[in-house]
Every structure is written in C-alpha cells, then in structure tokens.
Amino acid sequence: MTEASHLTLTRTAYDTVAADYARLVPPSFEDDLHGRAMIGTFAELVRAGGPVADLACGPGHVTAHLHALGLAAFGVDLSPQMVAVARRSYPDLRFEEGSVTGLALADGSLGGALAWYSTVHTPPELLPEVFTEVHRVLAPGGRLLIAFKAGEQHRHLAHAYGHDLSLEVYWVAADRFAALLGRAGFEVEARLVCEPGPGQLSQQGYFLARRPDGPSGLSGPAAG
C-alpha cells in the first residue's frame, strides 16, 4: 500500500530536525502550565486503567513526564530519528516507530492515549481516520488527551528548527475538532482553549475525551 504523502513529508521533516527539535522544544513544554495541568488531570483518570501511549512522542520528553506522574507510558513516533533521540535520552522507557493511522497495538489494549500536537500535520479531512484508530486501541472507558492548534489556518513551512524542510501545518476550529471526535465515537469530557501566548500565532486547544463503555459507539460515515 502506498503511504499517504503527508506521512512521508512529516517523517522526512522530523528526521531532518530531530536533534535540534529535541534541544529547542522541551523548554516550551515546561512553560505550558495550562497544558500540563490537563495532563495532570488525565493522569489521575487513567492511572489504574492500563498502559498509556504517547502518540507522535517526538524526543520523548512528554513520555517521560507521563512516566514521572506514575503512568505505564511508552512512546510511538513516525520518525526513526526522533525515536533514536528518545531512546538515547530516556533509555529506561519504551519507544517504537509507528504511525497514528495504523498502530501496532491490539484492540482495547490501552488505558489512555496522549496526542500532544500529534495531528497538526494531518489534513483535517483525514482526522477521522486518526481518531478512529485511537478509539480502536483504547479500552472502553479509556481516555484520549489531545492538544492542537485551534483556528482555521493552513501554512506551509519551508524552514523550521534551523533546517530547510517541507511541512504542512493545520489549525482546526475547536467546535469542528469536537465534532470529529464525536463522530469517531468519543465523548468529549473537557475542553480548554487558551488565548495565544508569547510567540504563538493562535489559540491552543486541549480536549479530554473518553471512549464510552460498551459497543464501539462509532457513528456516521466519517468514523470509518
């Protein structure tokens, strides 16, 4: 099967910038008090529910934060170079190569999943595929915490983190994001939308969603 072009571009871009990304980005996570507060709530809810996947984990700093909160966390990333950086930085944690569109995980095997800006390079019309896959691997009652760029923009990046590259970045309006999660079978439990901070171009969205107990809960053609 031919890989979707946005996945190939994303892998190539992050393979290119992995070392510099690992140096530049983790400090901004430490400054994200609102986002880390949401992660704290997520951790309280999923701690007894089984393994937690950090999807598109990058250099592993968020996976390590989840581990420090007492979660059985592991990371998955599309970029082999990012996985290599994460393994060097956190040798006691588990990191694997993989795509959020096709996870090598059994149905219902996770108590929780974190997608920290993991969908910003996914065209919005393809988000149902991502959400449906995450829904599949979560156990009934499992939670998804997802951070995203809230708004209605699409930008092409030709240079980032000190490197030339080719990468698309998508902003999605909060209400549309919630609707797409709902069509994939999730119940949105909490929404936090923050106004732009220093150096940010838009609002930042943080949604906590739950896979309901019982049947899959999928609805509508976009869920497939």
Short mmCIF file of N, CA, C and O in Angstrom, two decimals, residues 3 73 76 90 93 95 122 125 133 136 141 152 161 168 179-180 218 220 223:
data_model
loop_
_atom_site.label_atom_id
_atom_site.label_comp_id
_atom_site.label_asym_id
_atom_site.label_seq_id
_atom_site.Cartn_x
_atom_site.Cartn_y
_atom_site.Cartn_z
N GLU A 3 2.05 4.83 0.90
CA GLU A 3 1.88 5.66 2.08
C GLU A 3 1.33 7.02 1.70
O GLU A 3 1.70 7.60 0.66
N ALA A 73 3.79 4.49 30.75
CA ALA A 73 3.77 5.20 29.48
C ALA A 73 4.86 4.70 28.54
O ALA A 73 5.97 4.37 28.97
N VAL A 76 5.36 6.38 20.77
CA VAL A 76 5.33 5.93 19.38
C VAL A 76 5.55 7.16 18.50
O VAL A 76 4.93 8.21 18.73
N TYR A 90 16.09 8.73 27.14
CA TYR A 90 15.34 8.04 28.20
C TYR A 90 15.47 6.54 28.00
O TYR A 90 14.51 5.85 27.62
N LEU A 93 12.82 3.90 29.19
CA LEU A 93 11.45 3.92 28.68
C LEU A 93 11.38 3.25 27.31
O LEU A 93 12.39 3.10 26.62
N PHE A 95 10.19 3.10 23.44
CA PHE A 95 9.83 3.93 22.29
C PHE A 95 9.83 3.06 21.04
O PHE A 95 10.73 2.24 20.84
N THR A 122 -1.73 16.67 9.93
CA THR A 122 -2.73 15.84 9.27
C THR A 122 -3.80 16.73 8.64
O THR A 122 -4.41 17.54 9.34
N GLU A 125 -9.48 16.78 6.85
CA GLU A 125 -10.42 15.80 6.33
C GLU A 125 -9.98 14.36 6.63
O GLU A 125 -10.79 13.43 6.51
N GLU A 133 -8.70 5.20 14.73
CA GLU A 133 -7.63 4.28 15.11
C GLU A 133 -7.32 4.38 16.60
O GLU A 133 -7.12 3.36 17.28
N ARG A 136 -9.97 2.64 18.51
CA ARG A 136 -9.83 1.18 18.43
C ARG A 136 -8.92 0.63 19.52
O ARG A 136 -9.21 -0.41 20.12
N GLY A 141 -13.94 3.04 28.29
CA GLY A 141 -13.67 3.88 29.44
C GLY A 141 -12.31 4.56 29.40
O GLY A 141 -12.01 5.41 30.23
N GLU A 152 -8.50 28.37 12.11
CA GLU A 152 -8.78 27.96 10.73
C GLU A 152 -7.68 28.50 9.83
O GLU A 152 -7.85 29.52 9.15
N TYR A 161 13.25 25.02 12.88
CA TYR A 161 14.24 24.43 13.79
C TYR A 161 15.65 24.45 13.19
O TYR A 161 16.46 23.57 13.42
N GLU A 168 3.50 20.71 6.15
CA GLU A 168 2.22 21.41 6.23
C GLU A 168 1.76 21.45 7.69
O GLU A 168 1.92 20.48 8.43
N ALA A 179 -16.52 17.95 17.09
CA ALA A 179 -17.47 17.19 16.28
C ALA A 179 -16.81 15.97 15.65
O ALA A 179 -17.41 14.88 15.59
N LEU A 180 -15.58 16.12 15.18
CA LEU A 180 -14.87 14.99 14.58
C LEU A 180 -14.58 13.91 15.61
O LEU A 180 -14.69 12.71 15.32
N LEU A 218 -19.25 4.07 17.25
CA LEU A 218 -18.98 4.82 16.04
C LEU A 218 -20.30 5.23 15.40
O LEU A 218 -21.30 4.53 15.42
N GLY A 220 -21.86 7.46 11.83
CA GLY A 220 -21.66 8.27 10.63
C GLY A 220 -20.53 7.74 9.77
O GLY A 220 -19.60 7.06 10.22
N ALA A 223 -16.64 8.13 10.51
CA ALA A 223 -15.98 7.36 11.55
C ALA A 223 -15.18 6.19 10.99
O ALA A 223 -14.32 5.66 11.65
#
